[in-house]
Short mmCIF file of C-alpha atoms in Angstrom, two decimals:
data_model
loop_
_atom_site.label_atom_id
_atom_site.label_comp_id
_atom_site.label_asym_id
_atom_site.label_seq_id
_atom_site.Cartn_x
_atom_site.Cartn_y
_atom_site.Cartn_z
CA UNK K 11 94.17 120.97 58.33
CA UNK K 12 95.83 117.54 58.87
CA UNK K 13 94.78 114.10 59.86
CA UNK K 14 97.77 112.37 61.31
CA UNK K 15 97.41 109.74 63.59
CA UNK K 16 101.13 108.32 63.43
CA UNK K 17 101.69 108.61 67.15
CA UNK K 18 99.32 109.95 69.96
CA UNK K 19 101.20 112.45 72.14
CA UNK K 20 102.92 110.77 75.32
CA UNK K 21 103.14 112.69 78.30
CA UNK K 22 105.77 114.10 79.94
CA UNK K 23 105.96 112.21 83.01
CA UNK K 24 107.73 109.48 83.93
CA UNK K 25 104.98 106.36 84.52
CA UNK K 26 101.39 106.36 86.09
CA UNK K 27 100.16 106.02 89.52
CA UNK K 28 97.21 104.16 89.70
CA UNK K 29 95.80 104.30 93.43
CA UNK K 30 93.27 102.03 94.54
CA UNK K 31 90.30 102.65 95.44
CA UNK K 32 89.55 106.44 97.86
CA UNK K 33 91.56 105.11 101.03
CA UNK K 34 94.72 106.41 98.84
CA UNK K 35 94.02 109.61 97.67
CA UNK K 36 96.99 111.75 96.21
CA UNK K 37 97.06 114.38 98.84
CA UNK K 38 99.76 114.77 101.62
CA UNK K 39 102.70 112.73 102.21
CA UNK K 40 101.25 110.67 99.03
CA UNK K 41 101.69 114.20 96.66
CA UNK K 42 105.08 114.45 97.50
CA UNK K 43 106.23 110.94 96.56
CA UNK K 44 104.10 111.64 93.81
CA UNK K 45 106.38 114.78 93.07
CA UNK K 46 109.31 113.34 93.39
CA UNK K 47 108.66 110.83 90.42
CA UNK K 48 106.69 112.83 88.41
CA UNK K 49 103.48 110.77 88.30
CA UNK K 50 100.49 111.31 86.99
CA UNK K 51 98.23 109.88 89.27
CA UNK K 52 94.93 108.16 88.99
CA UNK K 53 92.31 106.92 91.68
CA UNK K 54 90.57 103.64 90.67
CA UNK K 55 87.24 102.76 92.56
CA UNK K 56 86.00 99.42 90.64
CA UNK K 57 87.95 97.00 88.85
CA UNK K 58 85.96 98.01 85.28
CA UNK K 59 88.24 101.97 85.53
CA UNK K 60 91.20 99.88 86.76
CA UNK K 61 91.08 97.61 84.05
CA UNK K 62 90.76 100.63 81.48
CA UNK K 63 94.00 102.37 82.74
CA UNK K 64 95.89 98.96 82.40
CA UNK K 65 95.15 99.38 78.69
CA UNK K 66 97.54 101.42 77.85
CA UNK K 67 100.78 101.35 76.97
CA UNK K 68 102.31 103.95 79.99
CA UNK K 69 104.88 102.43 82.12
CA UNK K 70 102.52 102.01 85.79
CA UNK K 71 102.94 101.37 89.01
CA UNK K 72 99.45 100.32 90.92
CA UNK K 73 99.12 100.75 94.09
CA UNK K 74 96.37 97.89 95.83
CA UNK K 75 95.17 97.58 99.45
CA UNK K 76 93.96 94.39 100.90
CA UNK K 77 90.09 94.70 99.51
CA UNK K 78 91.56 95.34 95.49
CA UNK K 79 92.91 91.63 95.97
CA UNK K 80 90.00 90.69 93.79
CA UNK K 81 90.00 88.22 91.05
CA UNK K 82 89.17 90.93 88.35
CA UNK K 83 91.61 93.32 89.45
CA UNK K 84 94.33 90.36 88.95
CA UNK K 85 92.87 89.52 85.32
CA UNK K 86 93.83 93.18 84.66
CA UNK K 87 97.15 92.79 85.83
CA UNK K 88 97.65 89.46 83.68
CA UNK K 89 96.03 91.03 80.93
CA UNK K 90 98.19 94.15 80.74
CA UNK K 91 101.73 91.65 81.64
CA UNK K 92 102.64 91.79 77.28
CA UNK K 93 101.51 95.42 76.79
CA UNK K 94 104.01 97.56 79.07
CA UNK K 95 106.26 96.61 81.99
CA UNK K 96 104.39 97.67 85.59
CA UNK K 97 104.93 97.89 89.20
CA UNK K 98 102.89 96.29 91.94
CA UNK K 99 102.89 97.76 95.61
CA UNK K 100 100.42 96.29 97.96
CA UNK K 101 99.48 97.79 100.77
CA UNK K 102 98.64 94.25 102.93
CA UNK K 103 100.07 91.94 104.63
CA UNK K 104 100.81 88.76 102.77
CA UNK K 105 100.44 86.31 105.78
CA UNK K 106 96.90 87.69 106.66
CA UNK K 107 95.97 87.68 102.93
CA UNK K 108 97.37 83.73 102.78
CA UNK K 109 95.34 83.07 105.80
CA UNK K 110 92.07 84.37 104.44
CA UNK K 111 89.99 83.12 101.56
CA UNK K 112 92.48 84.83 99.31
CA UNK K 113 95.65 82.48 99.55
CA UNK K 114 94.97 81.46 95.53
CA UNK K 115 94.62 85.18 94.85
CA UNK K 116 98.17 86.08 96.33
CA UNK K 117 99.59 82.96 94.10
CA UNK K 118 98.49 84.97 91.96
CA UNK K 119 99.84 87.99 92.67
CA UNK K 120 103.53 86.65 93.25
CA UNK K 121 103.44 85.29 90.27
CA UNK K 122 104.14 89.25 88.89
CA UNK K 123 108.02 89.79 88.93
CA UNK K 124 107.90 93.86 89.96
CA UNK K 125 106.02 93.64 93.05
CA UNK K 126 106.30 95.32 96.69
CA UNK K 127 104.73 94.37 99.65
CA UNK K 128 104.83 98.01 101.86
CA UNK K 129 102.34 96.19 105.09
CA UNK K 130 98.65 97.58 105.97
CA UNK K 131 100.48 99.73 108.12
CA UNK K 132 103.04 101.54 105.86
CA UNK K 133 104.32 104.72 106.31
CA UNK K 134 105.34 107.13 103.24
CA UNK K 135 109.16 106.81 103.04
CA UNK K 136 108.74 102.95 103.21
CA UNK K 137 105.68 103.17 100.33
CA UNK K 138 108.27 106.49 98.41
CA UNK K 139 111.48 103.61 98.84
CA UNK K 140 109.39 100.26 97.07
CA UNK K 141 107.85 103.02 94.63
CA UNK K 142 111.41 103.43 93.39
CA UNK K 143 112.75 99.65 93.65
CA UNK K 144 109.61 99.04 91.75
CA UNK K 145 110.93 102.03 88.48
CA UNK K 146 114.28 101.00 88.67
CA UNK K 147 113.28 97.51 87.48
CA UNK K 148 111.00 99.51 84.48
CA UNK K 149 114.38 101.06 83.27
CA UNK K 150 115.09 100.58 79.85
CA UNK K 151 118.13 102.31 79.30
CA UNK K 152 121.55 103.20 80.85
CA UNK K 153 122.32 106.48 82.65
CA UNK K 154 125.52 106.72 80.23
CA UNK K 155 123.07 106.29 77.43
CA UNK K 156 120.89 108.74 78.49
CA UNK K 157 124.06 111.29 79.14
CA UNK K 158 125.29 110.34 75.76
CA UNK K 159 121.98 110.78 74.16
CA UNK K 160 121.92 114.91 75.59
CA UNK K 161 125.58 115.56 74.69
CA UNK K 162 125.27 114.17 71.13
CA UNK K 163 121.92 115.95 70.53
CA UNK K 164 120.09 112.89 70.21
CA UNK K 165 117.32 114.61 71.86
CA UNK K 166 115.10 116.89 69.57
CA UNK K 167 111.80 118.49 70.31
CA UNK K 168 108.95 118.11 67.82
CA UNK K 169 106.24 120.50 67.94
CA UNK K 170 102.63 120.31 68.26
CA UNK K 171 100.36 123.50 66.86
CA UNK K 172 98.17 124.62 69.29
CA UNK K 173 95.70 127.46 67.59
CA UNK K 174 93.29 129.72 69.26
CA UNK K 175 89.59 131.55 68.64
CA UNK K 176 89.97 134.88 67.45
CA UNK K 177 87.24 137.54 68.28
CA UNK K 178 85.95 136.76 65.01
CA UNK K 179 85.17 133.65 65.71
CA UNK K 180 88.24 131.99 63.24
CA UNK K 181 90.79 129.94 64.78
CA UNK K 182 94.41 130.99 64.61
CA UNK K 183 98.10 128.94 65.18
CA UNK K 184 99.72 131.36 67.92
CA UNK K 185 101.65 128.42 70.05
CA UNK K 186 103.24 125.21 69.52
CA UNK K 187 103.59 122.82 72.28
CA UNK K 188 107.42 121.67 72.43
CA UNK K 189 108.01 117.14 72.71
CA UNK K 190 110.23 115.56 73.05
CA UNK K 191 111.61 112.66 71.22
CA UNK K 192 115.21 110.62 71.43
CA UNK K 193 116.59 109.53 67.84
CA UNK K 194 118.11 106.37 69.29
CA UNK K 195 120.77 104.94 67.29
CA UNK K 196 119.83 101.12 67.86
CA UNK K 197 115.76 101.85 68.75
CA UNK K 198 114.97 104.58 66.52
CA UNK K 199 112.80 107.54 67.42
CA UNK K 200 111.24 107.10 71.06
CA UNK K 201 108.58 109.22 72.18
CA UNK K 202 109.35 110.63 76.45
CA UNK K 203 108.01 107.65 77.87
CA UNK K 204 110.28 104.98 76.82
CA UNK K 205 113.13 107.70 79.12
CA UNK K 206 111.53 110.07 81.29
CA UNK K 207 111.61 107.74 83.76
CA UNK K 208 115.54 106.67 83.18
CA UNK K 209 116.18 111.00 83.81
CA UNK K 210 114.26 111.16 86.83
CA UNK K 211 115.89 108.03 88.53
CA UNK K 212 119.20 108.93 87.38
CA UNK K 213 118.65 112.89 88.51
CA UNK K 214 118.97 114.34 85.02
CA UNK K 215 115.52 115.87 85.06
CA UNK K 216 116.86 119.88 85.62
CA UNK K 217 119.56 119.48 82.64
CA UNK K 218 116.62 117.96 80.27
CA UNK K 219 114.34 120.69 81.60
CA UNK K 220 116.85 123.71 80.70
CA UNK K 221 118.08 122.14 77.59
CA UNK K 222 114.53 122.31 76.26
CA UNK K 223 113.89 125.61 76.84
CA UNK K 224 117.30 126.60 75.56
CA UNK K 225 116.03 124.58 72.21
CA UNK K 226 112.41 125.76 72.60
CA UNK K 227 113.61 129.46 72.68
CA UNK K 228 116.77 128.71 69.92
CA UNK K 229 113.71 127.95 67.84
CA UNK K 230 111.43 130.64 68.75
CA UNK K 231 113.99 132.85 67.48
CA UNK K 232 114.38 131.05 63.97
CA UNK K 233 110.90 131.25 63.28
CA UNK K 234 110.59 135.19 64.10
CA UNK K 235 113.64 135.24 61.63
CA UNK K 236 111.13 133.77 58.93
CA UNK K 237 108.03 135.97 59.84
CA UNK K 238 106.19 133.21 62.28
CA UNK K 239 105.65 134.74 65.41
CA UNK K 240 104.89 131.44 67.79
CA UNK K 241 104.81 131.30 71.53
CA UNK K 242 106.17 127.88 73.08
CA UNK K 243 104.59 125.50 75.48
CA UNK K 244 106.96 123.38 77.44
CA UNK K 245 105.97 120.57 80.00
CA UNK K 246 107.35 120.62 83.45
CA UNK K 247 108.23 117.69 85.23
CA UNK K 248 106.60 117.83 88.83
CA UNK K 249 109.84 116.90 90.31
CA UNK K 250 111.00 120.13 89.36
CA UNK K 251 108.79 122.19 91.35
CA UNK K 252 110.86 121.19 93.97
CA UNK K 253 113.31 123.71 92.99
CA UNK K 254 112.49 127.69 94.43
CA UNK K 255 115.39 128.78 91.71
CA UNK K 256 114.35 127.88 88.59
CA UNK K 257 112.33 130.65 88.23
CA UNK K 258 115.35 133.48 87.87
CA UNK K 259 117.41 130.43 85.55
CA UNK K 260 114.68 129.67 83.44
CA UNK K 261 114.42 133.76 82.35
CA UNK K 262 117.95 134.17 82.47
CA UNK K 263 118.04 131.67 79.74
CA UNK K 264 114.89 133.08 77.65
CA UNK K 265 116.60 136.79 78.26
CA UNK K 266 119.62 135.12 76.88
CA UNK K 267 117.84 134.81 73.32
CA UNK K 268 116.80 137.89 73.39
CA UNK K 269 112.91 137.00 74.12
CA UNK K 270 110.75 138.13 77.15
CA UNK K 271 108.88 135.45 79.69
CA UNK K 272 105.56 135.92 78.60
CA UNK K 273 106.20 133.41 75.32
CA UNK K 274 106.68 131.26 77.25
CA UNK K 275 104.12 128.72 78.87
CA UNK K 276 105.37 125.80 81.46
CA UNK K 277 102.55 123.20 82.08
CA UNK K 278 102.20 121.04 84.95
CA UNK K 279 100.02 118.10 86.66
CA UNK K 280 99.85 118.98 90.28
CA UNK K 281 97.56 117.30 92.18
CA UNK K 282 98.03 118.72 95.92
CA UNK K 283 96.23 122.34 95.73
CA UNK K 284 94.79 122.90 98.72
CA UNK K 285 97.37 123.72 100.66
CA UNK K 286 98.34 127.55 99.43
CA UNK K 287 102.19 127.17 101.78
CA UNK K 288 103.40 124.51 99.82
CA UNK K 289 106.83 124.70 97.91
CA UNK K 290 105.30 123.26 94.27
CA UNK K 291 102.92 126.13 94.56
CA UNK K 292 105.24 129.11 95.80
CA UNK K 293 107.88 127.64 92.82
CA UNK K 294 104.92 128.29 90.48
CA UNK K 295 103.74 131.51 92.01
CA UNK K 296 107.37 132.46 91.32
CA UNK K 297 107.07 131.13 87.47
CA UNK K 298 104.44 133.29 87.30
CA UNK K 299 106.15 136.38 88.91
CA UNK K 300 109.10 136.34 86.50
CA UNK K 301 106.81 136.54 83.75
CA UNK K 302 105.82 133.04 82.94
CA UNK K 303 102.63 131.75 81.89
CA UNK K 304 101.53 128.65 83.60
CA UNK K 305 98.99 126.24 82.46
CA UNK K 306 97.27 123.13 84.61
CA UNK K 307 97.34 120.53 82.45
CA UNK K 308 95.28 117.36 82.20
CA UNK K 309 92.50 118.81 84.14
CA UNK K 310 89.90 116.74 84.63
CA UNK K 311 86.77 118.45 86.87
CA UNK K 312 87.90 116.28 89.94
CA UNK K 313 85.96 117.70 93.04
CA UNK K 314 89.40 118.57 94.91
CA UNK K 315 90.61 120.99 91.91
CA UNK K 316 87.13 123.03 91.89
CA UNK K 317 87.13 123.04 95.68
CA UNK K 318 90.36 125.39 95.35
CA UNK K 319 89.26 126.42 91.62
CA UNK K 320 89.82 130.63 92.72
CA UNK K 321 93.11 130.29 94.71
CA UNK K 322 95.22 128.48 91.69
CA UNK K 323 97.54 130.15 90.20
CA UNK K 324 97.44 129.38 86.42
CA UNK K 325 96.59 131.44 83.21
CA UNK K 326 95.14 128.37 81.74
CA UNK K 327 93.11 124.84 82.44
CA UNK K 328 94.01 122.29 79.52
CA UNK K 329 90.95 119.79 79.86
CA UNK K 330 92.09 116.50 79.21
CA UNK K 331 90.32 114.25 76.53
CA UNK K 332 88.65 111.91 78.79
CA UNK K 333 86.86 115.09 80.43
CA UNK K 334 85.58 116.35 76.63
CA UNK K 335 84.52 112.35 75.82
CA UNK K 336 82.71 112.45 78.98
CA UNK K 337 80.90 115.34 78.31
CA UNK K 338 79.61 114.80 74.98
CA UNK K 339 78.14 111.91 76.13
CA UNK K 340 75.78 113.03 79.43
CA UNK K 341 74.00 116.12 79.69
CA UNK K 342 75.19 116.42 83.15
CA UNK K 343 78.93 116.70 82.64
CA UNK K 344 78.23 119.04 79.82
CA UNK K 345 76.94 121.67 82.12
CA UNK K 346 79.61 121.15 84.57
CA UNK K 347 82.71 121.42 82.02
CA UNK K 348 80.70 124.67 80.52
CA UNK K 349 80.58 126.11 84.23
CA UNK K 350 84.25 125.32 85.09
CA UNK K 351 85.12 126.85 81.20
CA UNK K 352 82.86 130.22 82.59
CA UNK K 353 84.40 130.25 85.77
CA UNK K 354 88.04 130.28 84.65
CA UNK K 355 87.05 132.92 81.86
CA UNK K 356 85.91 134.98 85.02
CA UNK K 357 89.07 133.97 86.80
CA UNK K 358 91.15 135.38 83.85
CA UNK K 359 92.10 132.03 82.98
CA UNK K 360 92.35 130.44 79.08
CA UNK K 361 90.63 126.99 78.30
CA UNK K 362 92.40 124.44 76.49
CA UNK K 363 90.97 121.31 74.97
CA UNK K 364 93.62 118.55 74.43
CA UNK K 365 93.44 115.87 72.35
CA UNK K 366 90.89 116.89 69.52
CA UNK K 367 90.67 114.18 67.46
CA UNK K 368 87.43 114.20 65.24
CA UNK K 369 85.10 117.25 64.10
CA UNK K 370 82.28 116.35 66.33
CA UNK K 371 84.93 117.02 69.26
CA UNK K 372 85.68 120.30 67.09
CA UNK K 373 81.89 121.30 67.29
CA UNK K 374 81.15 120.59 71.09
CA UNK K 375 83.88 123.19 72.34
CA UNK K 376 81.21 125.48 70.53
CA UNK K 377 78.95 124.56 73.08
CA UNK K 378 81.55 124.96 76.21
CA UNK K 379 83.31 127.99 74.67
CA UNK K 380 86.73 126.71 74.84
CA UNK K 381 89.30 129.14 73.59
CA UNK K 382 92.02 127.06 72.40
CA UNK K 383 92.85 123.31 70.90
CA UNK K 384 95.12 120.81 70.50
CA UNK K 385 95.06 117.46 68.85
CA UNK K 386 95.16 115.38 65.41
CA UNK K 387 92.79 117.29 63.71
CA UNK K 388 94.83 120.29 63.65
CA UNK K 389 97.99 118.54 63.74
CA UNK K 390 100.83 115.81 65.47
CA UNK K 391 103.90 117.19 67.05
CA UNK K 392 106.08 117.30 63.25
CA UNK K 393 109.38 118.62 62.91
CA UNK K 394 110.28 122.47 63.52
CA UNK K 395 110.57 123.33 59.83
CA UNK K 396 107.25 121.92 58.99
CA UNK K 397 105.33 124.55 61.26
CA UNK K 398 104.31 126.52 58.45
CA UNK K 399 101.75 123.66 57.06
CA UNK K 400 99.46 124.76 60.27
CA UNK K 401 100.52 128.64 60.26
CA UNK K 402 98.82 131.15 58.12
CA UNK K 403 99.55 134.56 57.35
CA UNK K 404 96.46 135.85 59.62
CA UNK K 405 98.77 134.15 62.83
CA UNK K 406 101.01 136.10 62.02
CA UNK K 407 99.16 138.89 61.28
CA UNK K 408 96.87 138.43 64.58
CA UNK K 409 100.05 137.73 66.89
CA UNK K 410 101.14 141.22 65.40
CA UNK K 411 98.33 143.02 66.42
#
């Protein structure tokens, strides 16, 4: 077991969403822009949660209505101005803000470079167009870098153990999530968000997506060659559910190797579930129906997902880290993360807990029966060749079985 704490894991996706307050939730027209851009999105009801998201270091883009004009929602914003480059979109009109008590906040406010003002009364292609004005300013990097960077093979994938409880009880390394990373030759090595969102603007998102599960599988292959039977895990960018034909490419090109679609897991954050009709679902019902395993990823118990908990169509939840930190902390949200874990056992679904960090994290998915994890504790995302620190001959024994 390892203890390395070089890098947390970024995410796939491009730069956060953070929606103010419950008039914006991520559901309709909203989803889709959300889609498009591959956000992960994240309603904020007081300025204490909005200031915590700020604290990152994620690209963002935050969406505010008149009533988040607040002074402690704009001493997040200046806080966060020398920790990562973000977006503003306001959902107000600036004259009727000016002519209220909050003139000095909207000083403020303008004082941030990467703002758009989208009116009370917005509709969604207006809010989808300032959404993108608002990345394009974020870019870091050229679309002929970026090119350059894919045909050079500047782009590796690192890989992150993921092991699993055996019916013994013991747990086993039987996946490894594939990451990207970008082996710049000015900036060094740069983890998926300093580019994801350069490929989405510039379109390159369904090359990236195919060339990683061409690599992903390449290595699959190499490590059966050396007696380590792995599955892969590969994140999918949301703006690739878009596509109904990836379904037939993505096992042509796993058939191509010479493996079979069921080593294969994509995982996705899709937020918009409740309609069963909608394209992102049918492209993942199709995943599924080529042989894919598909895993929801960063779930976090939100009232929406268990509403439509039966109808999904995933093989796995992954919870995500703030979920398991919530829970070991209130009695409450124990019992509800130990239901949803029972229900999706009954549901046929897997439980995954990301981000395991610490051994009292390792003991409380005792207490939820979670069947897999993921995190520092087992290991970071390292370097293909250095798999076999975190795989043991019972893997490969139980993977044989």
């Amino acid at each position: 077991t390892a203890y390395n704490r070089v890098c947390h894991k970024p995410p796939w996706h491009g730069a956060m969403l953070l929606i103010a307050s419950e008039t914006f939730r991520a559901s309709g027209p909203l989803s889709d822009i959300v889609r498009e851009m591959s956000f992960t999105p994240s309603l904020f009801a007081s300025p204490a949660t909005f200031a915590e998201l700020m604290s990152g270091e994620s690209r963002r883009i935050v969406l505010l209505g008149e009533r988040d004009v607040v002074p402690e929602n704009l001493r997040a914003l200046d806080d966060a101005k020398d920790r990562a480059p973000f977006g503003i979109l306001v959902a107000a009109d600036r004259a009727s803000l000016r002519g209220a008590t909050q003139a000095e906040l909207v000083d403020q406010l303008v004082s941030h470079s990467n703002i758009e003002w989208v009116g009370k009364d917005f509709d969604f292609d207006r809010l989808g167009a300032a959404a993108r004005r608002c990345r394009r300013r974020m870019l870091k990097v050229s679309r002929m870098e970026l090119e350059t960077a894919i045909r050079d093979g500047q782009i590796v994938l690192r890989y992150q153990p993921k092991v699993e409880r055996t019916a013994s009880q013991e747990w086993t390394t039987r996946e490894a999530e594939a990451l990207m990373r970008w082996h710049h030759p000015e900036h060094g090595l740069m983890g998926p968000l300093e580019f994801m969102p350069e490929a989405e603007e510039f379109g390159l998102m369904g090359q990236i997506s195919e060339w990683v599960l061409r690599e992903a599988a390449r290595q699959q292959v190499m490590w059966r060659s050396q007696g380590i039977r792995l599955n892969s895990c590969i994140n999918l960018a949301s703006s690739q559910l878009s596509n109904p034909g990836i379904a037939g490419t993505y096992r042509d090109i796993v058939r191509e190797a010479g493996l079979e679609p069921g080593g294969f897991t994509f995982e996705v954050i899709e937020q918009d579930l409740t309609d069963p009709s909608a394209p992102h679902l049918a492209t993942i019902k199709s995943l599924r129906n080529h042989g894919f395993r598909i895993c929801l990823d960063d779930f976090r118990v939100a009232a929406e997902s268990l509403a439509t908990f039966e109808k999904m169509p995933f093989d796995e939840i992954k919870l995500h880290a703030a979920a398991l930190r919530k829970a070991q902390k209130d009695r409450v949200s124990m019992s509800v993360l130990a239901a949803v874990a029972g229900l999706a056992h009954n549901l046929g679904m897997s439980v995954c807990a990301a981000g395991v960090e610490d051994e009292k994290t390792f003991e409380f998915l005792k207490t939820i029966e979670c069947d897999k994890m993921q995190g520092f504790l087992i290991s970071e995302a390292v370097m293909p060749n250095i798999i076999r620190r975190v795989y043991s001959a019972k893997s490969e024994k139980d993977s044989a079985a």
